[in-house]
Amino acid sequence: MLAMENSEDEVEADETEWKQDLKDSPFVVSGSLNLLKTTTPAHRVILHFDLDCFYAQVEMLRNPALRDVPLGIQQKYIIVTCNYVARQQGVAKLMSVTDAKDKCPQLVLVKGEDLTHYREMSYQVTDLLLSFCPLVERLGFDENYVDITEMIARRLARTPQANLSFKGHVYNTASADADAKASSHPELALGSHVAAELREAIHSRLGLTGCAGIAANKLLAKLVSGTFKPNQQTTLLPESVDDIMGALSGLRKIPGVGHQTAKRLQALGLVSVQDLQLFPPTDLVREFGAPAATRLKNLSLGVDDSPVTPTGAPQSLSDEDSFKKMSSAKEVMEKIEQLLSSLIERMRKDGRQPHTFRLTIRKYSATNKWHSRESRQCPIPNHVGQKISSASSDDAVVQLVSVAMKLFSKMVDTHAAFHLTLINVCFSNLQTRGPSASGRGSITSFFVHGSSPKTHRRLLIGWQRTGCR
Ligand code: TTP
Ligand code: MG
């Protein structure tokens, strides 16, 4: 019998694999809100890449006949994305299938619940960027940050200043005026050329188009990258920071300000970005504490010192499914078994051995849908862990289903009525298994070649992405 670790109070944020919210920045606060100390270079050049209609592009690559037709990617009864042909006809991301068909009766639908191909392509893009620069951070499936500060310093040393120009758009600047500004912002001007080269590499080697933002920090690069879509890029100059922050339609549009934070800000009477900019720092500290208050204040002003943190192989692998209602132990067990089968297959391809198993559920709650995830975890004994990463994975499924059901019974009284809307299974504490497995478990080995026959389902309804689009 396995020991169960109690994590009664653990309430998880949305862990959906293809998207991750921005992490908190490691600000160093010294006494007052205005004293932000930083060790980062004064002129950073950060690129943000966001692929165009990502799932739709992957499907169009797999089947070129889809390229010129309006295409929607369907998960359950939602269009999670659609190509730009469909967008021109009024279809939008997260529209219901019914509404999308009303807007565009010729819409071709492809099921997008199996994430295998999207995941593979996503890691190929990151790998390609990594081959140019070591500082690449993934943000979900189709976004990457790249810190090219050092590359730019080297290029700058050998570029005559008189030859500087911008590639692509410059935010709030007419193209006739942009190049005159290049000599005042040589790092960003060169950064725009590097962004264009990387976009071209992604296109020529992988066949994908995307947008890029070029700015002095991650926040601004992300905000500016979607200014012109699709397949375009935009540079943000320091003199336009106030404009871009002022143009945001609300606090939730600031990457890093999540639903909960926005609610707390709203309770303080803050709705617009300008409200937050002008709010007395001491009052903000009282509500959030100094580090979070500093971060919020800085974000509202377009200041973001957070580093681009290279993404290694994932720290955990998980799979989940959501549904309207699950209310019997039998259904729960079948769902867990299904999820575990596909997860174990992925784990086996990864090559590392997981040492912790976590089960997460979401109980139905009409009033508190943001806080309704609960989880329990336990160590995985070595003999089961070894089966996961070896050929005898069927045994592992059986043993882990039993473990999962024990964890489940710690959260749900199966003798009383219950109503679940999500189940997530997760392996973490992943360790390389000795010399023969060396080299696996790296980000590149995570590019799973060949498609898995298993399906990976996600339901993304009711979810709003953090960020500004
Ligand atoms: P996005 O970058 O938001 O969208 P996109 O790449 O499809 O389109 P855009 O050109 O506007 O950038 O999301 C990336 C992928 O994530 C998207 O192709 C499908 C998936 N996705 C979901 O699964 N659920 C969601 O709610 C959203 C918004 C996206
Ligand atoms: Mg995208």
Coordinates of C-alpha atoms and ligand atoms in Angstrom, one line a residue:
M1 CA 0.0 0.0 0.0
L2 CA 1.3 3.4 -0.9
A3 CA 1.7 6.2 1.6
M4 CA -0.6 9.1 0.8
E5 CA 0.6 12.6 1.2
N6 CA -2.0 14.9 2.4
S7 CA -2.5 18.1 0.6
E8 CA -5.9 19.1 1.9
D9 CA -5.6 22.7 1.1
E10 CA -4.1 22.4 -2.2
V11 CA -6.2 24.2 -4.7
E12 CA -4.7 24.4 -8.1
A13 CA -4.7 26.9 -10.8
D14 CA -5.5 25.8 -14.3
E15 CA -2.7 23.6 -15.3
T16 CA -3.8 23.1 -18.9
E17 CA -0.7 22.0 -20.7
W18 CA -0.7 24.1 -23.8
K19 CA -1.0 27.4 -21.9
Q20 CA 0.8 28.7 -18.9
D21 CA 0.4 32.0 -17.3
L22 CA 3.3 34.3 -16.7
K23 CA 5.2 33.6 -13.6
D24 CA 5.8 36.1 -10.9
S25 CA 8.8 38.2 -11.5
P26 CA 11.7 38.0 -9.0
F27 CA 11.6 41.7 -8.1
V28 CA 13.8 42.8 -5.3
V29 CA 12.0 45.4 -3.2
S30 CA 13.9 47.6 -0.9
G31 CA 11.7 49.5 1.6
S32 CA 9.4 51.4 -0.7
L33 CA 7.5 50.6 -3.8
N34 CA 9.6 52.9 -6.0
L35 CA 12.9 51.2 -5.2
L36 CA 13.1 48.5 -7.7
K37 CA 16.6 47.0 -7.8
T38 CA 17.6 45.1 -10.9
T39 CA 20.6 43.2 -12.0
T40 CA 19.5 42.9 -15.6
P41 CA 21.2 44.9 -18.4
A42 CA 19.9 48.4 -19.1
H43 CA 19.1 47.6 -22.7
R44 CA 17.6 44.2 -22.9
V45 CA 16.2 43.0 -26.2
I46 CA 13.4 40.5 -25.8
L47 CA 11.5 38.8 -28.6
H48 CA 8.1 37.3 -28.1
F49 CA 6.8 34.9 -30.8
D50 CA 3.2 33.8 -31.1
L51 CA 2.3 31.4 -33.9
D52 CA -0.7 32.2 -36.1
C53 CA -3.9 30.2 -35.6
F54 CA -1.6 27.4 -34.2
Y55 CA -3.7 24.3 -34.2
A56 CA -5.3 25.3 -37.5
Q57 CA -1.8 25.7 -39.1
V58 CA -0.7 22.3 -37.9
E59 CA -3.8 20.8 -39.4
M60 CA -3.2 22.7 -42.7
L61 CA 0.3 21.3 -42.8
R62 CA -1.0 17.8 -42.3
N63 CA -3.6 18.3 -44.9
P64 CA -2.8 21.0 -47.4
A65 CA -6.4 20.8 -48.9
L66 CA -7.5 22.6 -45.8
R67 CA -5.3 25.6 -46.5
D68 CA -7.7 27.7 -48.5
V69 CA -11.0 26.7 -46.9
P70 CA -12.4 28.2 -43.7
L71 CA -11.2 25.8 -41.0
G72 CA -12.2 25.5 -37.4
I73 CA -10.6 23.3 -34.8
Q74 CA -13.2 21.8 -32.6
Q75 CA -12.9 20.6 -29.0
K76 CA -16.3 19.5 -27.6
Y77 CA -18.7 22.1 -28.8
I78 CA -16.2 25.0 -29.0
I79 CA -14.0 26.3 -31.9
V80 CA -10.7 26.7 -30.0
T81 CA -9.1 28.3 -33.0
C82 CA -9.8 28.8 -36.7
N83 CA -7.6 29.8 -39.7
Y84 CA -7.6 33.3 -41.0
V85 CA -9.9 32.4 -44.0
A86 CA -12.5 31.6 -41.4
R87 CA -11.8 34.7 -39.3
Q88 CA -12.4 36.8 -42.4
Q89 CA -15.9 35.3 -42.5
G90 CA -16.6 36.2 -38.9
V91 CA -15.6 33.1 -37.1
A92 CA -13.6 33.8 -33.9
K93 CA -11.6 31.8 -31.3
L94 CA -13.8 30.2 -28.6
M95 CA -17.0 30.6 -30.5
S96 CA -19.5 27.8 -30.1
V97 CA -19.7 25.5 -33.1
T98 CA -23.3 26.5 -33.6
D99 CA -22.5 30.2 -33.8
A100 CA -19.5 29.5 -36.0
K101 CA -21.6 27.5 -38.5
D102 CA -24.2 30.3 -38.5
K103 CA -21.5 32.8 -39.4
C104 CA -19.8 30.6 -41.9
P105 CA -21.9 27.6 -43.2
Q106 CA -18.9 26.3 -45.3
L107 CA -16.7 26.1 -42.2
V108 CA -14.7 22.8 -42.2
L109 CA -14.3 21.3 -38.8
V110 CA -11.4 19.2 -37.6
K111 CA -11.4 17.7 -34.1
G112 CA -8.6 19.1 -32.0
E113 CA -8.8 17.0 -28.9
D114 CA -5.8 14.9 -29.5
L115 CA -2.9 17.3 -28.8
T116 CA -0.1 15.0 -30.0
H117 CA 0.7 16.8 -33.3
Y118 CA 0.3 20.3 -31.7
R119 CA 2.6 19.3 -28.9
E120 CA 5.2 17.9 -31.3
M121 CA 5.2 21.0 -33.5
S122 CA 5.3 23.2 -30.5
Y123 CA 8.5 21.6 -29.2
Q124 CA 10.0 21.8 -32.7
V125 CA 9.5 25.5 -32.8
T126 CA 11.2 25.9 -29.4
D127 CA 14.0 23.7 -30.5
L128 CA 14.6 25.7 -33.6
L129 CA 14.7 28.9 -31.6
L130 CA 17.1 27.2 -29.2
S131 CA 19.4 26.4 -32.0
F132 CA 19.9 30.2 -32.5
C133 CA 20.0 31.3 -28.9
P134 CA 20.1 29.5 -25.5
L135 CA 17.7 31.8 -23.7
V136 CA 14.3 30.6 -24.8
E137 CA 11.3 30.3 -22.6
R138 CA 8.1 28.6 -23.6
L139 CA 4.8 30.1 -22.7
G140 CA 2.2 27.6 -23.5
F141 CA 2.2 25.7 -26.8
D142 CA 2.6 28.5 -29.4
E143 CA 4.5 31.3 -27.6
N144 CA 8.2 31.7 -26.8
Y145 CA 10.3 34.4 -25.4
V146 CA 13.8 34.8 -26.6
D147 CA 16.4 37.0 -24.9
I148 CA 18.8 38.2 -27.6
T149 CA 20.5 40.9 -25.6
E150 CA 24.0 39.3 -25.9
M151 CA 23.6 38.5 -29.6
I152 CA 22.6 42.1 -30.2
A153 CA 25.6 43.4 -28.4
R154 CA 27.8 41.4 -30.6
R155 CA 26.0 42.4 -33.8
L156 CA 26.0 46.1 -32.7
A157 CA 29.8 46.0 -32.4
R158 CA 30.1 45.2 -36.1
T159 CA 27.2 47.2 -37.5
P160 CA 27.7 50.7 -38.8
Q161 CA 25.1 52.9 -37.0
A162 CA 24.3 54.7 -40.2
N163 CA 22.9 51.5 -41.7
L164 CA 20.3 50.9 -39.1
S165 CA 16.7 50.4 -39.9
F166 CA 13.6 48.6 -38.6
K167 CA 12.1 45.4 -40.1
G168 CA 8.4 45.3 -39.8
H169 CA 6.2 47.7 -37.9
V170 CA 7.2 50.1 -35.2
Y171 CA 4.3 50.6 -32.7
N172 CA 2.5 53.9 -33.2
T173 CA 5.1 55.1 -35.7
A174 CA 4.5 55.7 -39.4
S175 CA 7.0 53.7 -41.5
A176 CA 8.3 56.9 -43.0
D177 CA 9.4 58.1 -39.5
A178 CA 10.6 54.8 -38.2
D179 CA 14.0 54.5 -39.7
A180 CA 14.9 58.0 -38.5
K181 CA 14.5 56.6 -35.0
A182 CA 16.7 53.6 -35.6
S183 CA 19.9 55.2 -34.6
S184 CA 18.4 56.3 -31.2
H185 CA 17.4 52.7 -30.6
P186 CA 20.1 50.5 -32.2
E187 CA 19.5 47.5 -30.0
L188 CA 15.8 47.4 -30.9
A189 CA 16.4 48.1 -34.6
L190 CA 18.8 45.1 -34.8
G191 CA 16.4 43.1 -32.7
S192 CA 13.7 43.6 -35.3
H193 CA 16.1 42.1 -37.9
V194 CA 16.8 39.1 -35.7
A195 CA 13.1 38.6 -35.2
A196 CA 12.5 38.6 -38.9
E197 CA 15.3 36.1 -39.4
L198 CA 13.8 33.8 -36.8
R199 CA 10.4 34.1 -38.2
E200 CA 11.8 33.3 -41.6
A201 CA 13.6 30.2 -40.2
I202 CA 10.4 29.0 -38.6
H203 CA 8.6 29.4 -41.9
S204 CA 11.2 27.8 -44.1
R205 CA 12.1 24.9 -41.9
L206 CA 8.7 24.1 -40.3
G207 CA 6.2 25.8 -42.6
L208 CA 4.7 27.9 -39.9
T209 CA 3.9 31.6 -39.8
G210 CA 3.7 33.7 -36.7
C211 CA 3.9 37.2 -35.1
A212 CA 6.8 38.7 -33.1
G213 CA 7.1 41.5 -30.7
I214 CA 10.4 43.2 -30.1
A215 CA 10.8 45.3 -26.9
A216 CA 13.0 45.8 -23.8
N217 CA 11.1 43.4 -21.6
K218 CA 8.9 40.3 -21.7
L219 CA 5.7 42.2 -20.8
L220 CA 6.1 44.7 -23.5
A221 CA 7.3 42.2 -26.1
K222 CA 4.2 40.1 -25.5
L223 CA 1.8 43.1 -25.6
V224 CA 3.2 44.4 -28.8
S225 CA 3.5 41.2 -30.8
G226 CA -0.1 40.9 -31.7
T227 CA -0.5 44.5 -32.9
F228 CA -0.5 43.4 -36.5
K229 CA -1.7 39.9 -37.3
P230 CA -1.1 37.4 -38.9
N231 CA 2.5 36.9 -39.9
Q232 CA 3.8 40.3 -39.0
Q233 CA 6.1 41.8 -36.4
T234 CA 6.1 45.0 -34.3
T235 CA 8.8 46.8 -32.3
L236 CA 7.9 48.9 -29.3
L237 CA 10.1 51.9 -28.6
P238 CA 10.5 53.2 -25.1
E239 CA 8.7 56.4 -25.9
S240 CA 5.6 54.4 -26.8
V241 CA 5.3 52.5 -23.5
D242 CA 2.7 54.8 -22.1
D243 CA 0.7 54.5 -25.3
I244 CA 0.6 50.7 -25.3
M245 CA -0.2 50.5 -21.6
G246 CA -2.9 53.2 -21.9
A247 CA -4.5 51.4 -24.9
L248 CA -5.2 48.2 -22.9
S249 CA -8.9 47.9 -22.3
G250 CA -8.7 46.7 -18.7
L251 CA -6.4 45.3 -16.0
R252 CA -7.0 41.7 -17.2
K253 CA -5.2 42.6 -20.4
I254 CA -1.9 43.0 -18.5
P255 CA -0.1 39.7 -18.9
G256 CA 0.5 38.4 -15.3
V257 CA -2.7 39.9 -13.9
G258 CA -5.0 36.9 -13.5
H259 CA -8.7 36.7 -12.7
Q260 CA -8.2 36.6 -8.9
T261 CA -5.9 39.6 -8.9
A262 CA -8.1 41.6 -11.1
K263 CA -11.0 40.8 -8.8
R264 CA -9.0 42.1 -5.8
L265 CA -8.0 45.2 -7.7
Q266 CA -11.6 45.8 -8.6
A267 CA -12.6 45.6 -5.0
L268 CA -10.2 48.5 -4.4
G269 CA -12.1 50.4 -7.1
L270 CA -9.5 49.8 -9.8
V271 CA -10.7 49.0 -13.3
S272 CA -8.4 50.6 -15.9
V273 CA -4.7 50.3 -16.2
Q274 CA -4.5 54.0 -15.4
D275 CA -6.4 53.5 -12.2
L276 CA -3.6 51.1 -11.1
Q277 CA -0.9 53.5 -12.3
L278 CA -2.3 56.2 -10.1
F279 CA -3.3 54.2 -7.1
P280 CA -1.4 55.1 -3.9
P281 CA 1.4 52.6 -3.4
T282 CA 0.8 52.3 0.3
D283 CA -2.8 51.2 -0.2
L284 CA -1.6 48.6 -2.7
V285 CA 1.0 47.3 -0.3
R286 CA -1.7 47.0 2.4
E287 CA -3.8 44.8 0.1
F288 CA -1.1 42.7 -1.6
G289 CA 2.1 43.0 0.5
A290 CA 5.1 44.8 -0.8
P291 CA 6.5 42.3 -3.4
A292 CA 3.2 41.7 -5.2
A293 CA 2.2 45.4 -5.0
T294 CA 5.6 46.4 -6.5
R295 CA 5.1 43.9 -9.3
L296 CA 1.6 45.1 -10.0
K297 CA 2.5 48.8 -10.0
N298 CA 5.5 48.1 -12.3
L299 CA 3.4 46.0 -14.7
S300 CA 0.9 48.8 -15.0
L301 CA 3.7 51.1 -16.0
G302 CA 5.2 48.6 -18.5
V303 CA 8.1 47.8 -16.3
D304 CA 9.0 44.1 -16.1
D305 CA 12.4 42.9 -14.9
S306 CA 11.6 39.2 -15.1
P307 CA 14.3 37.2 -16.9
V308 CA 13.7 34.9 -19.8
T309 CA 14.1 31.6 -18.0
P310 CA 15.2 28.8 -20.3
T311 CA 12.6 26.1 -20.4
G312 CA 14.1 22.6 -19.9
A313 CA 12.2 19.4 -20.3
P314 CA 8.9 19.6 -18.5
Q315 CA 8.9 19.1 -14.8
S316 CA 5.7 17.1 -14.9
L317 CA 3.5 15.4 -17.5
S318 CA -0.2 15.5 -17.1
D319 CA -3.4 14.7 -18.9
E320 CA -6.9 15.7 -18.2
D321 CA -10.5 15.7 -19.4
S322 CA -13.4 17.8 -18.4
F323 CA -17.0 17.1 -18.8
K324 CA -20.4 18.4 -17.8
K325 CA -21.1 15.8 -15.1
M326 CA -19.5 12.7 -13.7
S327 CA -21.2 11.3 -10.7
S328 CA -20.3 7.6 -10.3
A329 CA -17.2 5.9 -9.0
K330 CA -17.3 3.5 -12.0
E331 CA -17.2 6.4 -14.5
V332 CA -14.4 8.0 -12.5
M333 CA -12.4 4.8 -12.6
E334 CA -12.9 4.3 -16.4
K335 CA -11.8 7.9 -17.0
I336 CA -8.8 7.6 -14.9
E337 CA -7.8 4.4 -16.6
Q338 CA -8.2 6.1 -20.0
L339 CA -6.2 9.1 -19.0
L340 CA -3.5 7.0 -17.4
S341 CA -3.0 4.9 -20.5
S342 CA -2.2 7.8 -22.7
L343 CA -0.1 9.5 -20.0
I344 CA 1.9 6.4 -19.4
E345 CA 2.6 6.1 -23.1
R346 CA 3.9 9.7 -23.2
M347 CA 5.9 9.0 -20.0
R348 CA 7.5 6.0 -21.6
K349 CA 8.5 8.0 -24.7
D350 CA 10.0 10.7 -22.5
G351 CA 12.2 8.1 -20.9
R352 CA 12.4 9.5 -17.3
Q353 CA 10.8 7.7 -14.4
P354 CA 8.2 9.6 -12.4
H355 CA 8.3 9.4 -8.6
T356 CA 5.1 11.2 -7.7
F357 CA 1.6 10.8 -8.8
R358 CA -1.1 13.4 -8.4
L359 CA -4.8 13.2 -9.0
T360 CA -6.7 16.4 -9.4
I361 CA -10.5 16.8 -9.6
R362 CA -12.8 19.7 -10.0
K363 CA -16.1 19.5 -8.2
Y364 CA -19.0 21.3 -9.7
S365 CA -19.6 24.7 -8.1
A366 CA -22.0 27.1 -9.5
T367 CA -20.6 30.0 -7.5
N368 CA -16.9 29.4 -7.3
K369 CA -15.6 28.0 -10.6
W370 CA -12.1 29.5 -10.2
H371 CA -11.4 27.8 -6.9
S372 CA -12.8 24.4 -7.3
R373 CA -9.8 22.2 -8.1
E374 CA -8.5 19.9 -5.4
S375 CA -5.7 17.4 -5.5
R376 CA -3.9 14.6 -3.6
Q377 CA -0.6 13.1 -4.4
C378 CA 1.6 10.2 -3.3
P379 CA 5.0 8.7 -4.0
I380 CA 5.2 6.1 -6.7
P381 CA 7.1 3.0 -5.5
N382 CA 10.1 2.2 -7.6
H383 CA 8.8 -1.1 -9.0
V384 CA 5.6 0.7 -10.3
G385 CA 7.7 3.6 -11.6
Q386 CA 9.9 1.1 -13.5
K387 CA 6.9 -0.5 -15.1
I388 CA 5.7 3.0 -16.3
S389 CA 8.8 3.6 -18.2
S390 CA 9.2 0.0 -19.6
A391 CA 7.2 -2.2 -21.8
S392 CA 5.0 -3.6 -19.0
S393 CA 2.9 -0.5 -18.9
D394 CA -0.4 -2.3 -18.7
D395 CA 0.5 -3.5 -15.2
A396 CA 1.4 0.0 -14.3
V397 CA -2.0 1.3 -15.4
V398 CA -3.8 -1.3 -13.2
Q399 CA -1.6 -0.4 -10.2
L400 CA -1.9 3.3 -10.7
V401 CA -5.7 3.2 -11.2
S402 CA -5.9 1.6 -7.8
V403 CA -3.6 4.3 -6.3
A404 CA -5.7 7.0 -8.0
M405 CA -8.9 5.6 -6.6
K406 CA -7.5 5.7 -3.1
L407 CA -6.5 9.3 -3.6
F408 CA -10.0 10.0 -5.0
S409 CA -11.7 8.6 -1.9
K410 CA -9.7 11.1 0.2
M411 CA -11.4 13.9 -1.7
V412 CA -14.9 12.5 -2.5
D413 CA -17.2 10.4 -0.4
T414 CA -18.4 8.0 -3.0
H415 CA -21.3 6.9 -0.9
A416 CA -22.8 10.4 -1.1
A417 CA -23.9 12.2 -4.3
F418 CA -21.1 14.0 -6.1
H419 CA -20.7 16.0 -9.3
L420 CA -17.3 16.2 -10.9
T421 CA -16.4 18.3 -14.0
L422 CA -12.7 17.5 -14.4
I423 CA -10.1 14.8 -13.7
N424 CA -6.4 15.4 -14.2
V425 CA -3.7 12.8 -13.7
C426 CA -0.1 14.0 -13.3
F427 CA 3.4 12.5 -13.0
S428 CA 6.0 14.7 -11.4
N429 CA 9.4 14.4 -9.7
L430 CA 10.7 12.9 -13.0
Q431 CA 14.2 11.4 -12.8
T432 CA 16.5 10.2 -15.4
R433 CA 17.0 6.4 -15.1
G434 CA 20.7 5.8 -15.1
P435 CA 23.3 5.9 -17.9
S436 CA 21.3 4.1 -20.6
A437 CA 18.6 6.7 -20.4
S438 CA 21.0 9.6 -20.5
G439 CA 20.1 12.2 -23.1
R440 CA 16.4 11.5 -22.8
G441 CA 14.3 13.8 -20.7
S442 CA 15.9 16.8 -22.4
I443 CA 13.7 19.2 -24.2
T444 CA 14.7 17.8 -27.6
S445 CA 13.9 14.2 -26.6
F446 CA 10.5 15.5 -25.6
F447 CA 9.8 16.0 -29.3
V448 CA 7.8 12.8 -29.6
H449 CA 8.3 11.6 -33.1
G450 CA 5.4 9.7 -34.7
S451 CA 1.9 10.1 -33.4
S452 CA 0.5 8.4 -30.4
P453 CA -2.6 6.3 -31.0
K454 CA -4.0 7.6 -27.7
T455 CA -6.1 10.7 -27.5
H456 CA -5.3 13.6 -25.2
R457 CA -8.4 15.5 -24.3
R458 CA -8.7 18.9 -23.0
L459 CA -11.8 20.9 -22.5
L460 CA -11.1 24.6 -22.5
I461 CA -14.5 26.0 -22.1
G462 CA -14.9 28.9 -19.8
W463 CA -11.3 29.6 -19.9
Q464 CA -9.8 33.0 -20.8
R465 CA -6.2 33.3 -21.7
T466 CA -4.1 35.7 -19.7
G467 CA -2.6 38.2 -22.1
C468 CA -3.6 40.8 -24.5
R469 CA -4.8 40.0 -28.0
Ligands
TTP1 P1 -3.7 31.4 -29.4 O1 -2.3 31.9 -29.6 O2 -4.5 32.2 -28.5 O3 -4.5 31.4 -30.7 P2 -4.0 31.0 -32.2 O4 -2.5 30.7 -32.3 O5 -4.9 29.9 -32.6 O6 -4.4 32.2 -33.0 P3 -3.7 33.6 -33.1 O7 -3.3 33.7 -34.6 O8 -4.7 34.6 -32.7 O9 -2.5 33.6 -32.2 O10 -3.7 29.9 -28.9 C1 -2.8 28.9 -29.4 C2 -3.5 27.6 -29.5 O11 -4.0 27.2 -28.3 C3 -4.7 27.7 -30.4 O12 -4.3 27.4 -31.8 C4 -5.6 26.6 -29.9 C5 -5.3 26.5 -28.4 N1 -6.3 27.1 -27.6 C6 -7.1 26.3 -26.8 O13 -7.0 25.1 -26.9 N2 -8.1 26.9 -26.1 C7 -8.3 28.2 -26.0 O14 -9.1 28.7 -25.3 C8 -7.4 29.1 -26.8 C9 -7.6 30.6 -26.8 C10 -6.5 28.5 -27.6
MG2 MG -1.1 32.1 -31.5

